[in-house]
XYZ file of C-alpha atoms in Angstrom:
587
model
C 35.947 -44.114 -48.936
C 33.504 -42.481 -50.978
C 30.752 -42.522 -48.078
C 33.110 -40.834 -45.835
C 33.507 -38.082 -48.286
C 30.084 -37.653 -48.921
C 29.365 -37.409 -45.236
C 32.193 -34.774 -45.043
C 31.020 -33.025 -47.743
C 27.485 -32.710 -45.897
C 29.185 -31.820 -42.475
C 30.985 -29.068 -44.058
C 27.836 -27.748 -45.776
C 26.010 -27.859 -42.891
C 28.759 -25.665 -41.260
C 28.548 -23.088 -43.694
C 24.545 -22.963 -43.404
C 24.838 -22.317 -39.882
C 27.835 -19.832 -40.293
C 25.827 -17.701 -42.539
C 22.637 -17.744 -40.375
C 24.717 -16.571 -37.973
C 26.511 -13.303 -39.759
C 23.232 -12.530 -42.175
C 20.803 -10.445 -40.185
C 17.153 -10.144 -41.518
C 15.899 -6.065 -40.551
C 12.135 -5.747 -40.717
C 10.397 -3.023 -41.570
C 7.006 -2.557 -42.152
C 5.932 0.480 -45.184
C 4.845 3.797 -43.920
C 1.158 3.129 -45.399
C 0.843 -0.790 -45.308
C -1.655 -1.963 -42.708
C -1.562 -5.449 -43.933
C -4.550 -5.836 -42.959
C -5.883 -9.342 -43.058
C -9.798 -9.725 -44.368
C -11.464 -10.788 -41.512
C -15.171 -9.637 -42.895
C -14.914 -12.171 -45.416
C -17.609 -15.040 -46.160
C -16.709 -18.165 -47.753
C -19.967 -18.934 -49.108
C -20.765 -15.529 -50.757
C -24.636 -14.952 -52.522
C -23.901 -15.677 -56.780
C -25.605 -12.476 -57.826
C -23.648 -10.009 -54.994
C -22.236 -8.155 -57.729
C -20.881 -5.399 -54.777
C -19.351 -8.057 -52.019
C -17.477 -10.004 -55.149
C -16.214 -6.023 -56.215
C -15.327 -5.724 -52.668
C -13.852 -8.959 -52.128
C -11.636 -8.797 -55.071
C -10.539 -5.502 -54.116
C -9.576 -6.429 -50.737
C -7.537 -9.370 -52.061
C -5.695 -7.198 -53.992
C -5.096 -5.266 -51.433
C -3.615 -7.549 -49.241
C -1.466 -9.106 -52.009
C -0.288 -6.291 -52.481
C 0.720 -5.129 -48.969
C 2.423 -8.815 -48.625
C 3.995 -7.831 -51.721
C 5.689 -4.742 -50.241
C 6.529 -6.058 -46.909
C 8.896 -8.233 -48.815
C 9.634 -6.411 -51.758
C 12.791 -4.221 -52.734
C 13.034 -0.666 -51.031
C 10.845 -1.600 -48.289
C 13.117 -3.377 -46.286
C 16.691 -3.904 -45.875
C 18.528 -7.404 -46.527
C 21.908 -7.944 -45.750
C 22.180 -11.651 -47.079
C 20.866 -11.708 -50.405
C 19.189 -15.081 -50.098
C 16.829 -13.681 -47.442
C 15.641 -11.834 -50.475
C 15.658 -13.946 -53.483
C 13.860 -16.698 -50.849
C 10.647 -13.893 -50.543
C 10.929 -13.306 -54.520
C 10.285 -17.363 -54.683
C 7.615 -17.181 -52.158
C 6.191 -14.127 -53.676
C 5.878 -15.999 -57.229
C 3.808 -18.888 -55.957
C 0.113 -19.311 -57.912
C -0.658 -21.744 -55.204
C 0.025 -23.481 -51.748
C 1.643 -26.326 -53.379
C 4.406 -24.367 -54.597
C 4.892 -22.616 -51.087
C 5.376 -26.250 -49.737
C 7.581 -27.630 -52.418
C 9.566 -24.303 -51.560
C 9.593 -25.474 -47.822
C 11.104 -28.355 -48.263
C 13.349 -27.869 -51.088
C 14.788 -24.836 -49.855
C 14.653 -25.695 -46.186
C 18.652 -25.799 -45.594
C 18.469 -21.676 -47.093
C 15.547 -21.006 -45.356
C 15.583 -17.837 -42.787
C 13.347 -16.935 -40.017
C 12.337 -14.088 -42.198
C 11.165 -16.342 -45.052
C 9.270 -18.467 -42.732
C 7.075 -16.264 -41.524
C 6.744 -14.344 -45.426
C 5.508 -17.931 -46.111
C 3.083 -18.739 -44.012
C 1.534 -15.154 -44.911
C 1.684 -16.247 -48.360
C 0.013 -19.073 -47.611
C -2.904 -17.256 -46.052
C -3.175 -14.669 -48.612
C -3.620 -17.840 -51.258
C -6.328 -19.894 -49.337
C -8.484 -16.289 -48.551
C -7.967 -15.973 -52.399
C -9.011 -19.280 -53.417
C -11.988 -19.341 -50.898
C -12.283 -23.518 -51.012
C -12.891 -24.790 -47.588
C -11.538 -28.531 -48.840
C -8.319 -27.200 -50.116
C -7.715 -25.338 -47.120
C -8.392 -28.420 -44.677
C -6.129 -30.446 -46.790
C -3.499 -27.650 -46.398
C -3.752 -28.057 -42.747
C -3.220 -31.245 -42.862
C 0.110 -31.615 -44.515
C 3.021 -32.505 -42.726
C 5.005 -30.265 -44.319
C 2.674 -26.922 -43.066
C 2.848 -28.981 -39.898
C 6.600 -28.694 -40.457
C 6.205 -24.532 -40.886
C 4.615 -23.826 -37.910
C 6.365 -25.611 -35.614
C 9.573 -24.260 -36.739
C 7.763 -20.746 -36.213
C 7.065 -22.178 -32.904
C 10.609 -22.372 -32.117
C 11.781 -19.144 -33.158
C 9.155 -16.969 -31.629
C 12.656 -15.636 -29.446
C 13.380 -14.455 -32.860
C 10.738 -12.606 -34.039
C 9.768 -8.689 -33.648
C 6.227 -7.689 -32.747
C 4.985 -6.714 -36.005
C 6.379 -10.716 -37.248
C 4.213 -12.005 -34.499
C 1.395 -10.276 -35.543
C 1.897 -10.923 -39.374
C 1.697 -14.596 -38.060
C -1.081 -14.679 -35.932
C -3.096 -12.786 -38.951
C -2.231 -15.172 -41.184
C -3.594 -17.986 -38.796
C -6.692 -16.249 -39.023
C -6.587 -16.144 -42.946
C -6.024 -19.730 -42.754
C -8.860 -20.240 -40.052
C -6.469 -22.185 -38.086
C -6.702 -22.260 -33.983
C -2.731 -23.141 -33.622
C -3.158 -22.932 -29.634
C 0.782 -23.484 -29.388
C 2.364 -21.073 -31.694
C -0.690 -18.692 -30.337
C 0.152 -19.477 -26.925
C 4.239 -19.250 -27.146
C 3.941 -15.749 -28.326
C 2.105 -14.248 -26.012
C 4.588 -13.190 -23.196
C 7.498 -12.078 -26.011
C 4.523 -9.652 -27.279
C 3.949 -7.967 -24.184
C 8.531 -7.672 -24.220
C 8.615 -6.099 -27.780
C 7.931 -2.844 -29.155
C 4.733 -1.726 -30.571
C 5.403 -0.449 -33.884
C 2.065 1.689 -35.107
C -1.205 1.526 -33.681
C -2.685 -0.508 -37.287
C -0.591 -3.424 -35.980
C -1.372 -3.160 -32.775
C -4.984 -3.704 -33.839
C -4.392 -6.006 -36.307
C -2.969 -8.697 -33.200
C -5.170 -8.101 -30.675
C -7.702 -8.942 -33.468
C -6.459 -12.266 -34.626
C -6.118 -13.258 -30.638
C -9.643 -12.411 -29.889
C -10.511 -14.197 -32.974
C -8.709 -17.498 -31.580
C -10.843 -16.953 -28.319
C -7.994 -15.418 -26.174
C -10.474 -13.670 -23.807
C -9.161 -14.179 -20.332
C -5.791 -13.073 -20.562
C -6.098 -10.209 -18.914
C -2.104 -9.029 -18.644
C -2.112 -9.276 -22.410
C -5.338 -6.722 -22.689
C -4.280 -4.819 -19.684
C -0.935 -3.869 -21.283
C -2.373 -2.824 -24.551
C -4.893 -1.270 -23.671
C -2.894 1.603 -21.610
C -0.817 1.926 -24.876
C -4.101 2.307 -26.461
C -5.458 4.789 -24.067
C -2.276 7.164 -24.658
C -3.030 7.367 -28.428
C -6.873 7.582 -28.367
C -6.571 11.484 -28.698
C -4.694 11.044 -31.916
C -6.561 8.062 -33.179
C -9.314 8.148 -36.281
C -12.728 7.288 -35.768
C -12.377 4.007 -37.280
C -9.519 2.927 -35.342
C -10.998 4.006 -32.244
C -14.249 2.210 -33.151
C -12.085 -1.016 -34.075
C -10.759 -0.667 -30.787
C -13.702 -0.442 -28.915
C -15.186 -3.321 -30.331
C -12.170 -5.647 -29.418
C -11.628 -4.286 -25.464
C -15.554 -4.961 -25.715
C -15.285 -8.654 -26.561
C -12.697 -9.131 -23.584
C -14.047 -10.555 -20.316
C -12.628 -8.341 -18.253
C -13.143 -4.684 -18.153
C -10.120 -2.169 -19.272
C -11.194 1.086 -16.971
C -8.244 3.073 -18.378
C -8.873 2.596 -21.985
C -12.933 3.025 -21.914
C -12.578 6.362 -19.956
C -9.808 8.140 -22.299
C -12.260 6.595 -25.331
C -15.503 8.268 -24.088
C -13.836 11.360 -23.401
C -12.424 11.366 -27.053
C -15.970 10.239 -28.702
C -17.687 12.818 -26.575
C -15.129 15.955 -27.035
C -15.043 15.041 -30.654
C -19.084 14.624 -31.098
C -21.075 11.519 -32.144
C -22.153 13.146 -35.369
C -18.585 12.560 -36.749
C -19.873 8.274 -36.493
C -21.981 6.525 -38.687
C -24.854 4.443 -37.704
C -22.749 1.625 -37.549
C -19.978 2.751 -36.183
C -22.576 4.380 -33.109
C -24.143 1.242 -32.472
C -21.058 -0.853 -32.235
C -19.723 1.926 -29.782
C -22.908 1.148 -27.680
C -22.441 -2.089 -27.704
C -19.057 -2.562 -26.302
C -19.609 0.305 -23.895
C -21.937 -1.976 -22.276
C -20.887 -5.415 -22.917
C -19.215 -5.765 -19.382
C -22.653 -3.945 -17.628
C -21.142 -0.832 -16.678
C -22.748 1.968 -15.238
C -20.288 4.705 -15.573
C -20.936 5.395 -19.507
C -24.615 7.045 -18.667
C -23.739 10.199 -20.601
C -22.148 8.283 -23.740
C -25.660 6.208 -23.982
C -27.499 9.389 -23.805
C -25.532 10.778 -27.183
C -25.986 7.232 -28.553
C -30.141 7.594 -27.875
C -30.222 10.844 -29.348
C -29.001 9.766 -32.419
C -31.119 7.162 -32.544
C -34.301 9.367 -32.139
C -33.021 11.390 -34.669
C -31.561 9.219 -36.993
C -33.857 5.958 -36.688
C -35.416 6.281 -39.515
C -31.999 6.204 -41.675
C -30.571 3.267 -39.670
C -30.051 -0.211 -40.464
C -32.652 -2.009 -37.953
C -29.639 -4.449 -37.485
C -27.783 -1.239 -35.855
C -31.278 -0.243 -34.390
C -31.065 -3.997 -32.623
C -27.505 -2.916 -31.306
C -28.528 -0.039 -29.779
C -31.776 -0.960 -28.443
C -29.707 -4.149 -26.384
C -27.403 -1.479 -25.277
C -29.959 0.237 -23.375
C -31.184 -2.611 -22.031
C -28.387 -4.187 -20.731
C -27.713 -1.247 -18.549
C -31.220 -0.606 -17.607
C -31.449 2.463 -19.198
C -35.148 3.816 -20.449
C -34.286 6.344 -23.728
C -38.600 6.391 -24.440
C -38.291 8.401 -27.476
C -35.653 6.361 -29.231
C -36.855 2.866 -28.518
C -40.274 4.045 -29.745
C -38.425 5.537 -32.712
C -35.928 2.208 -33.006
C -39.524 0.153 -32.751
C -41.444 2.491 -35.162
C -38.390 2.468 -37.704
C -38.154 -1.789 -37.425
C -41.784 -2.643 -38.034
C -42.210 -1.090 -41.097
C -39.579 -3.535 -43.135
C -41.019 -6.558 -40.475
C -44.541 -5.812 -41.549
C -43.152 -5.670 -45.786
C -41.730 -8.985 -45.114
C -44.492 -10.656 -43.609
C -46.819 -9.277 -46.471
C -44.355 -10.388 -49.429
C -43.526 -14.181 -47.112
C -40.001 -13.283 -47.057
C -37.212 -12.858 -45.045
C -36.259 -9.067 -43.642
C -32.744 -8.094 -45.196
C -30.197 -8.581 -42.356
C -32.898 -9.390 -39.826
C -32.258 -12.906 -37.804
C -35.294 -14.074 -36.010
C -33.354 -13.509 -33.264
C -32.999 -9.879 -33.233
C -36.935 -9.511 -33.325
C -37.017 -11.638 -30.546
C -34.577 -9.134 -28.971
C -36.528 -6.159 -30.216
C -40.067 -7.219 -28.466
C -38.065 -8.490 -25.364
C -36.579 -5.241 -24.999
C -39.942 -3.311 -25.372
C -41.522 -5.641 -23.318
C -38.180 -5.424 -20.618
C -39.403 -1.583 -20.275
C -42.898 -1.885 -20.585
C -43.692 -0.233 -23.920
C -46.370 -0.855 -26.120
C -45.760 -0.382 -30.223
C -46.871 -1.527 -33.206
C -44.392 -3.541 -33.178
C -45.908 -5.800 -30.913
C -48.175 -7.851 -32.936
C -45.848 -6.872 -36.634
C -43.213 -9.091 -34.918
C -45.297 -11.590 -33.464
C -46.617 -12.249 -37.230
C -43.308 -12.354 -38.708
C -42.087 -14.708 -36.577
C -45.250 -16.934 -36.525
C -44.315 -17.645 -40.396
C -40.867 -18.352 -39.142
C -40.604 -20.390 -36.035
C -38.810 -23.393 -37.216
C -36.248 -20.718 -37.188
C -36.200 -19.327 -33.619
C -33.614 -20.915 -31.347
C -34.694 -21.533 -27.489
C -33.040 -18.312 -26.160
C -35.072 -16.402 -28.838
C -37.791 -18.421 -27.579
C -37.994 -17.457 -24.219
C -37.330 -13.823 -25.083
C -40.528 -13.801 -27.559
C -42.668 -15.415 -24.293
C -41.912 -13.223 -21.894
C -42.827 -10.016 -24.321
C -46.052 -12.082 -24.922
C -46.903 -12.186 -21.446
C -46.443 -8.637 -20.883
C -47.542 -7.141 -23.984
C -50.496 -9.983 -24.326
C -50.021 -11.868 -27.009
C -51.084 -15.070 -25.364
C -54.497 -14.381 -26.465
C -53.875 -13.280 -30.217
C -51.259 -15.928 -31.224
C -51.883 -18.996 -29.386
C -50.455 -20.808 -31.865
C -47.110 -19.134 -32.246
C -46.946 -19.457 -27.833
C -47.375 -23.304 -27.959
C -44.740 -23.624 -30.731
C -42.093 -21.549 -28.527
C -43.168 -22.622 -25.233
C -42.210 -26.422 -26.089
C -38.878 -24.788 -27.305
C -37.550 -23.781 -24.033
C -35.659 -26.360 -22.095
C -35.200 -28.313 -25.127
C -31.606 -27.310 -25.389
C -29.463 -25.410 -22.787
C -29.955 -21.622 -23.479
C -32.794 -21.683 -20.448
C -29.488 -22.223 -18.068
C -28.671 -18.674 -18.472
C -31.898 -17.592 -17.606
C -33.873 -19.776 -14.900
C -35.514 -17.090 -13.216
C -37.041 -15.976 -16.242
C -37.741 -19.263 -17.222
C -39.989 -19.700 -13.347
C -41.788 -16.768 -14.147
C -42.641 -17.896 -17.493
C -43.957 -20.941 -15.629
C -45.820 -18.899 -13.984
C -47.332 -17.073 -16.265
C -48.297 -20.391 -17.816
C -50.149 -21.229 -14.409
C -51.694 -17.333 -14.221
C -52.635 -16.602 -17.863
C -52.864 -19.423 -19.851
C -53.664 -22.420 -18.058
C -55.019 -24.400 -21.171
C -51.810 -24.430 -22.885
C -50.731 -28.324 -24.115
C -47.009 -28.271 -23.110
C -45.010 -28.350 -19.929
C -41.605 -27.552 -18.786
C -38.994 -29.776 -18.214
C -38.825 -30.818 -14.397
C -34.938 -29.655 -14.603
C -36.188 -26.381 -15.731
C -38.474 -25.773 -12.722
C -36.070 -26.977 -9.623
C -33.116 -24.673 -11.201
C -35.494 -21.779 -11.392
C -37.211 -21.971 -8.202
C -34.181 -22.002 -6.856
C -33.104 -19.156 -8.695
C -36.347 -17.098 -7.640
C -36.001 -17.529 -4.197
C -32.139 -16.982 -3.957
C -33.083 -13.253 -5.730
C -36.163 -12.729 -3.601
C -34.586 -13.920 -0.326
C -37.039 -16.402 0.734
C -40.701 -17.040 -0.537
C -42.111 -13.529 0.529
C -41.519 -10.189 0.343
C -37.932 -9.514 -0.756
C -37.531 -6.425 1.070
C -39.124 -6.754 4.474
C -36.774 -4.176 6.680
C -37.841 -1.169 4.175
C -41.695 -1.995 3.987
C -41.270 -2.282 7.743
C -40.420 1.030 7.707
C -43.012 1.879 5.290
C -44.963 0.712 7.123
C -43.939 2.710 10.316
C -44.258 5.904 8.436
C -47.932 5.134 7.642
C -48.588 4.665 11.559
C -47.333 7.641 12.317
C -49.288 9.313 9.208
C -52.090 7.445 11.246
C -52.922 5.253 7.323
C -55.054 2.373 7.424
C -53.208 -0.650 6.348
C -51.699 -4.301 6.010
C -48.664 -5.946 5.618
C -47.529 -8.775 3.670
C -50.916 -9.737 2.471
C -50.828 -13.353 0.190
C -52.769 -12.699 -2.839
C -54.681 -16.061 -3.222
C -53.901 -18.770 -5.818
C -50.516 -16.773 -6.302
C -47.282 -16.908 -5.727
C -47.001 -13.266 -4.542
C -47.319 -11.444 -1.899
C -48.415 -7.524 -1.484
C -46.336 -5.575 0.684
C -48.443 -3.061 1.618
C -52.283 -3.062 1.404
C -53.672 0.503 2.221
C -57.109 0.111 3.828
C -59.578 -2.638 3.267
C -59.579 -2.322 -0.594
C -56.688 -3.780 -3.002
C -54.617 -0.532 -3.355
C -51.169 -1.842 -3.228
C -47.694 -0.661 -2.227
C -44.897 -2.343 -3.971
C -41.034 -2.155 -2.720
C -39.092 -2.718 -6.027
C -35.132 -3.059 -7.157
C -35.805 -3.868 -10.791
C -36.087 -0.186 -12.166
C -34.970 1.666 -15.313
C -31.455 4.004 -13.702
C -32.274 6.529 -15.194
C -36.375 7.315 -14.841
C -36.814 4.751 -11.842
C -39.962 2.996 -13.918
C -40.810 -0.587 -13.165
C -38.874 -2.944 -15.408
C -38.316 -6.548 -16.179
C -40.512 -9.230 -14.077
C -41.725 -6.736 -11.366
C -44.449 -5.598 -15.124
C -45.135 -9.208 -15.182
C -46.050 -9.326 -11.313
C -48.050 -6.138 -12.018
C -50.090 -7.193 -14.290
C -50.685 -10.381 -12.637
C -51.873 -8.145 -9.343
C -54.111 -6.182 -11.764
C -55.948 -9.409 -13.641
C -56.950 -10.023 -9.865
C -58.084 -6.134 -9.261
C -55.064 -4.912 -7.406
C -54.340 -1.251 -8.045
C -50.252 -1.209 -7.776
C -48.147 1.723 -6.744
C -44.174 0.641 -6.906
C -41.704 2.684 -3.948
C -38.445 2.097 -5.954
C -36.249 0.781 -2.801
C -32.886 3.288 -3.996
C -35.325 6.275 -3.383
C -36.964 5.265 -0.284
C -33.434 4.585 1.197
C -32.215 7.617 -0.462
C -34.821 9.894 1.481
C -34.247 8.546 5.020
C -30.732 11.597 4.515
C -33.077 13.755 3.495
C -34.708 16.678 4.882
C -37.036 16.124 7.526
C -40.628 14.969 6.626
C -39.419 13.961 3.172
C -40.716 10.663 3.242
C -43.733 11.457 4.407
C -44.295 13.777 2.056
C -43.118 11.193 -0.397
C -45.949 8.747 0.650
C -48.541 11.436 0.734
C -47.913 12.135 -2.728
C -48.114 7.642 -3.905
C -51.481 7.918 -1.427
C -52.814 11.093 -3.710
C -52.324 8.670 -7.043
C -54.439 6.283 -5.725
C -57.332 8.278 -5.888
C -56.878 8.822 -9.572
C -57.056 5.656 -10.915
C -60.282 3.677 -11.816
C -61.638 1.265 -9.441
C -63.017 -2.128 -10.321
């Protein structure tokens, strides 16, 4: 008898529970000026004596304890059960995580949708605080957090846009990759209603944390909202957004045009350093052309401003230009000329340059050596990293080898060369770059023979292979235009050969004028902009050269270009490569 009361008494309590969910509606609102802005900049394992980052790190705590605070506070947003309240007061009180999951089970019959997702953010806001990687994995691990997110799971339905978002920042807080709650919101945040642009930010920022590149319909939506309010937007939002449509795979046209024309109406000066380079880089992360005139700003702050920079911004900017082929002389030589002095007070003092990975010199003398020019730099970097090259990974590696074979510093640090040369092919950066990784094999073969180390047979197949497919066969890669080179010269009535093999190379010269080694080139690989020789046609330069070939490039977009021409513009074209010919020195 007393059972069946009991279990009546339950039944009917139950009842009520679910009666009161039902009439007690939870409004969210989110304060005029709270961002809630999770700390994604923060580092675990901070330096002891950083006075400023433990000053700023404090300060952004607070911050976002006290944003949580006001999201669920009284006056900021409306409750019509009072429960829903009193549950976020509990929440709010908790020192630590344990309490939140005491409250999670204790409370659970009480517990709105409202409270669940104010405790999850609480319990994000406690492990950034705490900053101990073994409590957090334990927290993770409980079944009763389990218990939270899966009931978050099943009332995503439920939730508004800026709850969503509040979640998936939190994840981030709590570095936790929750690919099903992640997942399940997705399509109900493309259905909702944006509230401010700070939000909006704030989720496509924990989602391209979590390594949601790919979904295009999710970037594709937002980022036509975005490109409606990019007029209106601050610098640093419009910076923040930049960087995040950058680190998506696939290119937003709408949102990168409205942003250029807003950073270009409004001027570059407004940026700083930072903020310019990081604009660089995501304007050329997918390898677009169309953003020549926003580089061209970017380069003449650099020029101007290089010697005020960061050299990790410097870096930025410098890959920027080459990764669109575009040759800004005057500020790489100022980006070089402002980098080598700290490179050079490091190597003096054996230390390591402030905010300098090996890496990024690697990147600096691969991108001087990409566009053929020569800077102190040069051998600075080569010394640094000489002291350092337990530290330089493979790609680095083969980056720091190929500016040694064109700026030629095989001969003055052998040592350094056979320490990076047995890098490459060790691990599997080389996959991403097997033609490069052929013509450093055969630079091995054409300048330094003597060299104790071999690549790996894997290496060699894949890149051959590689060469070839991008040259079109074992020859000349552009036969029909030096055919018609070649015609021109007939009719010019120009002594000359065709598709002469240099001996004990791989290469062949297109055009040989006369009986001498003056030679005609037919070339893709040039800068857009200046239409110099860049990349691994230098490196087949100077290999024609160390065998006393005299090298004259026809960039293959111009010779095409002049066949619409006027009449007698290509001859007059030729005439003019034939005239530089008898300039340079013989041997």
């Amino acid at each position: 008898m007393i059972e069946t009361r009991n279990d009546e008494l339950v039944l009917w309590t139950m009842r009520l529970i679910i009666l009161m969910a039902r009439v007690c509606v939870c409004v969210f609102t989110c304060p005029p000026n709270s961002q809630c802005k999770p700390a994604t900049n923060w580092t675990r394992n901070c330096p002891a004596n950083s006075g400023a980052v433990t000053l700023r790190t404090s300060l952004r705590h607070e911050q976002a304890r006290s944003e949580l605070t006001a999201w669920v506070g009284p006056g900021t947003a409306v409750y019509v059960n009072p429960i829903c309240s009193q549950l976020d007061q509990l929440l709010l009180k908790c020192e630590d995580s344990e309490s939140v999951l005491a409250l999670l089970v204790t409370h659970r019959g009480v517990f709105f949708v409202h409270n669940l997702v104010t405790a999850i953010q609480v319990l994000g806001a406690l492990a950034e605080e705490a900053s101990d990687p073994i409590a957090v994995n334990r927290l993770l691990r409980d079944p009763r957090y389990d218990l939270l997110v899966r009931d978050l799971s099943r009332f995503v339905p439920k939730l508004d846009f800026l709850a969503m978002t509040n979640v998936a920042c939190s994840l981030q807080q709590l570095d936790h990759k929750y690919y099903t709650l992640l997942s399940r919101m997705l399509r109900p945040l493309l259905d909702q209603t944006v509230p401010d642009v700070a939000t909006l930010l704030r989720c496509i920022q924990a989602y391209s944390w979590a390594g949601y590149h790919e979904q295009h319909n999710f970037y594709a939506h937002f980022a036509g909202l975005l490109a409606e309010a990019v007029p209106g937007l601050p610098p640093q939002q419009l910076v923040q957004a930049c960087i995040l449509f950058g680190g998506a795979s696939q290119y937003q046209t709408r949102f990168f045009e409205a942003a250029e024309q807003a950073l270009l109406s409004r001027g570059m000066e407004n940026l700083t350093a930072k903020q310019v380079s990081l604009v660089a880089n995501s304007f050329t992360a997918h390898l677009r052309t169309c953003h020549d005139g926003l580089l061209s700003c970017v380069a003449d702050i650099v020029e101007r401003e290089a010697a005020h920079m960061e050299v990790q911004d410097i870096v930025r900017c410098l890959g920027a230009f080459r990764r669109v082929a575009l040759r800004h002389e005057d500020a790489i030589r100022a980006g070089l000329e402002a980098c080598s002095a700290p490179l050079h007070r490091a190597w003096l003092l054996r230390q390591r340059a402030d905010g300098l990975r090996t890496a990024d010199v690697a990147a600096l003398l691969e991108c001087a050596a990409y566009f053929g020019i020569q800077s102190h730099l040069d051998q600075v970097a080569l010394d640094y990293l000489d002291d350092r090259v337990d530290e330089v990974s493979e790609h680095a590696s083969i980056q720091a080898v190929y500016a040694m074979c064109v700026s030629g510093g095989v001969s003055t640090h052998s040592r350094l060369l056979l320490y990076l040369f047995r890098k490459i092919g060790a691990g599997t950066a080389w996959e991403g770059e097997k033609m490069r990784v052929f013509h450093l094999w055969m630079c091995q073969h054409l300048q330094f023979p003597w060299l104790d180390a071999r690549l790996k047979r894997r290496c060699l197949e894949a890149g051959l292979r590689a060469w070839v497919l991008h040259r079109r066969g074992y020859g000349c890669p552009f036969p029909d235009e030096v055919r018609d080179v070649s015609a021109e010269l007939a009719e010019m009535r120009v002594s000359h050969r065709t598709f002469v093999p240099v001996a004990e190379t791989p290469y062949e010269v297109d055009i040989a004028i006369g009986e001498g080694k003056n030679a005609l080139l037919v070339i893709s690989e040039t800068a857009r902009n200046t239409l110099h020789p860049v990349g691994s046609i230098l490196l087949q330069m100077k290999h024609l050269e160390a065998r006393g070939w005299r090298c004259t490039v026809i960039p293959r977009q111009a010779w095409r270009s002049l066949a619409t021409g006027p009449s007698g513009a290509r001859e007059s074209y030729l005439r003019s490569l034939l005239a530089g010919f008898e300039d340079m020195p013989r041997s």
